[in-house]
Coordinates of C-alpha atoms in Angstrom, one line a residue:
M15 CA 0.0 -0.1 0.0
R16 CA 1.3 3.5 -0.8
I17 CA 1.4 6.2 1.8
T18 CA 2.6 10.1 1.8
V19 CA 4.2 11.2 5.3
N20 CA 5.9 14.6 6.4
V21 CA 8.4 13.4 8.9
D22 CA 10.7 16.1 10.3
G23 CA 9.6 18.7 7.5
T24 CA 10.6 16.0 4.6
S25 CA 7.7 14.5 2.5
Y26 CA 7.9 10.8 1.8
S27 CA 6.0 8.5 -0.2
D28 CA 6.3 4.7 0.0
E29 CA 5.1 1.5 -0.6
V30 CA 4.4 -0.6 3.1
E31 CA 3.4 -3.7 3.7
P32 CA -0.4 -3.0 5.5
R33 CA 0.6 -4.5 9.1
Q34 CA 3.7 -2.5 9.3
L35 CA 4.4 -0.2 12.4
L36 CA 5.1 3.0 12.5
V37 CA 8.1 2.7 14.2
H38 CA 9.1 0.2 11.9
Y39 CA 8.8 2.5 9.1
L40 CA 10.1 5.5 10.9
R41 CA 13.6 3.5 11.8
E42 CA 13.9 0.8 8.6
R43 CA 12.5 2.8 5.9
L44 CA 13.7 6.1 7.0
G45 CA 16.7 5.8 9.3
K46 CA 15.2 8.1 12.0
V47 CA 16.8 5.8 15.0
G48 CA 16.0 8.1 17.7
T49 CA 12.5 6.7 17.5
V50 CA 13.3 3.7 19.6
V51 CA 11.7 0.3 19.7
G52 CA 11.3 -0.7 23.6
C53 CA 8.5 -3.1 24.4
D54 CA 6.5 -3.7 21.3
T55 CA 3.7 -3.4 23.3
S56 CA 3.1 0.5 23.9
N57 CA 3.5 -0.1 27.6
C58 CA 7.0 1.9 27.6
G59 CA 6.4 5.0 25.6
S60 CA 10.0 4.9 23.8
C61 CA 8.8 4.8 20.8
T62 CA 6.4 8.1 21.2
V63 CA 6.4 10.4 18.0
H64 CA 4.2 13.3 17.5
L65 CA 1.3 12.7 14.8
D66 CA -0.4 15.6 13.6
G67 CA 1.1 17.6 16.7
H68 CA -0.1 15.0 19.4
S69 CA 2.0 12.6 20.7
V70 CA 1.4 8.3 19.9
K71 CA 3.1 5.5 20.6
S72 CA 4.6 4.9 17.5
C73 CA 4.5 0.7 17.8
S74 CA 0.8 0.9 18.1
V75 CA 0.2 2.7 15.1
L76 CA 0.3 1.3 11.7
A77 CA 2.4 3.1 9.2
V78 CA -0.4 3.3 6.9
Q79 CA -2.7 5.0 9.4
A80 CA -0.1 7.9 9.3
D81 CA -0.8 8.3 5.5
G82 CA -1.1 11.7 4.8
C83 CA 0.0 12.6 8.3
E84 CA 2.9 15.2 9.5
I85 CA 5.4 13.1 11.9
T86 CA 7.6 14.9 14.1
T87 CA 10.5 12.4 15.7
I88 CA 13.4 13.6 18.4
E89 CA 15.7 14.1 15.3
G90 CA 13.6 16.7 14.1
I91 CA 13.0 19.1 16.9
A92 CA 16.2 20.8 17.2
R93 CA 17.0 23.5 15.1
D94 CA 19.9 24.9 13.1
G95 CA 22.2 22.8 15.2
K96 CA 20.4 23.7 18.5
L97 CA 19.0 21.5 21.3
H98 CA 15.4 22.2 21.4
P99 CA 14.9 23.9 24.9
V100 CA 13.4 20.4 26.2
Q101 CA 16.3 18.4 24.9
Q102 CA 18.6 21.2 26.2
A103 CA 17.0 20.9 30.0
F104 CA 16.9 17.0 30.1
H105 CA 21.1 17.3 29.8
D106 CA 21.0 20.4 31.9
N107 CA 19.1 18.6 35.0
H108 CA 20.9 15.1 34.4
A109 CA 17.3 13.6 33.3
L110 CA 18.8 10.4 31.6
Q111 CA 21.0 7.7 32.5
C112 CA 21.1 4.7 29.8
G113 CA 19.0 7.2 27.4
F114 CA 16.9 4.5 26.3
C115 CA 13.4 6.2 27.5
T116 CA 14.7 9.7 26.1
P117 CA 13.5 10.1 23.2
G118 CA 10.0 9.3 23.8
M119 CA 10.0 11.3 26.8
I120 CA 11.1 14.1 25.2
M121 CA 8.4 14.0 22.5
Q122 CA 5.7 13.2 25.6
S123 CA 7.0 16.3 27.3
L124 CA 6.5 18.3 24.6
D125 CA 3.0 17.6 24.2
L126 CA 2.2 18.3 27.9
L127 CA 3.7 21.4 27.6
A128 CA 1.8 22.1 24.5
D129 CA -1.3 21.4 26.7
N130 CA -0.2 22.9 29.8
P131 CA 2.8 25.4 29.3
D132 CA 3.5 25.7 33.4
P133 CA 3.0 22.8 34.9
D134 CA 3.2 21.8 38.4
E135 CA 5.5 18.5 39.7
Q136 CA 2.3 16.9 40.0
A137 CA 1.3 17.7 36.2
V138 CA 4.0 16.9 35.1
R139 CA 4.0 13.3 36.5
E140 CA 0.6 12.6 35.4
G141 CA 1.5 14.1 32.1
I142 CA 4.7 11.4 31.2
E143 CA 2.8 8.5 33.2
G144 CA 2.9 6.4 29.6
N145 CA 6.5 6.8 29.5
L146 CA 8.4 4.6 31.8
C147 CA 12.0 5.4 33.1
R148 CA 14.0 2.0 34.1
C149 CA 17.0 4.4 35.7
T150 CA 16.3 8.1 37.1
G151 CA 13.4 7.6 39.3
Y152 CA 11.5 10.7 37.5
Q153 CA 13.1 13.5 39.9
N154 CA 15.5 14.8 37.3
I155 CA 12.7 14.0 34.9
V156 CA 10.4 16.3 36.2
A157 CA 12.7 18.8 37.0
A158 CA 13.9 18.8 33.5
V159 CA 9.9 19.4 32.1
R160 CA 9.5 22.2 34.6
D161 CA 12.7 24.6 33.9
A162 CA 11.9 23.9 29.8
A163 CA 8.6 25.1 30.5
H164 CA 10.5 28.4 32.5
H165 CA 12.6 28.6 29.3
M166 CA 9.8 28.4 26.5
R167 CA 7.5 31.1 28.7
P168 CA 6.2 34.0 26.5
G169 CA 9.5 36.4 26.2
A170 CA 11.9 33.6 27.3
G171 CA 13.4 32.8 24.1
P172 CA 12.5 32.9 20.2
D173 CA 8.9 32.1 19.2
A174 CA 10.1 28.8 17.7
E175 CA 11.6 27.3 20.4
R176 CA 8.1 27.0 22.2
V177 CA 5.1 25.1 21.9
G178 CA 1.9 25.6 21.0
E179 CA 0.2 28.3 19.1
G180 CA 2.6 29.9 16.5
S181 CA 4.8 27.2 16.8
D182 CA 5.9 24.5 13.9
F183 CA 6.1 22.0 16.9
R184 CA 2.4 21.7 17.0
A185 CA 0.6 21.0 13.8
P186 CA -3.0 21.2 13.7
S187 CA -4.6 17.3 14.8
S188 CA -6.4 15.4 12.3
I189 CA -6.9 12.8 14.6
G190 CA -9.2 12.6 17.9
G191 CA -11.5 15.3 17.0
G192 CA -9.0 18.3 16.6
E193 CA -7.9 20.6 18.8

């Protein structure tokens, strides 16, 4: 089956098997290996990407379901060689150890911050609860998300570094009834 997708700002048109998972299409066909295969059961969230501006576990989406959609992977959020503020906050706050969960955790955090630009600790914990980390105990991850929120507030940096309205990090949704 032929699909056409826009991944990290580049359009692709490919033949895919109807049962191929989006995570495998991204990794094997497009080389987007930052999207990690964790559990293959949608329990860990390591494979989280944005599909039309909303986080999804790409191991639970068929590539054919993404036909016509915009997909953003961890490789697509840095700009001009500079880390996205969420990536930088994860680095600055030591919010990773092995790093296996980090791409999915960052992508989920972006979605959380798009919905809640100033989350408290409890809101961050609830917003990332579908993503598992086996190393950090989450304290530094929570601190990183809150630090990123601070740096992404209006006036804190260039518009391109903030999620939400006016940003290219949150495309209008065509899934789940829109925004």
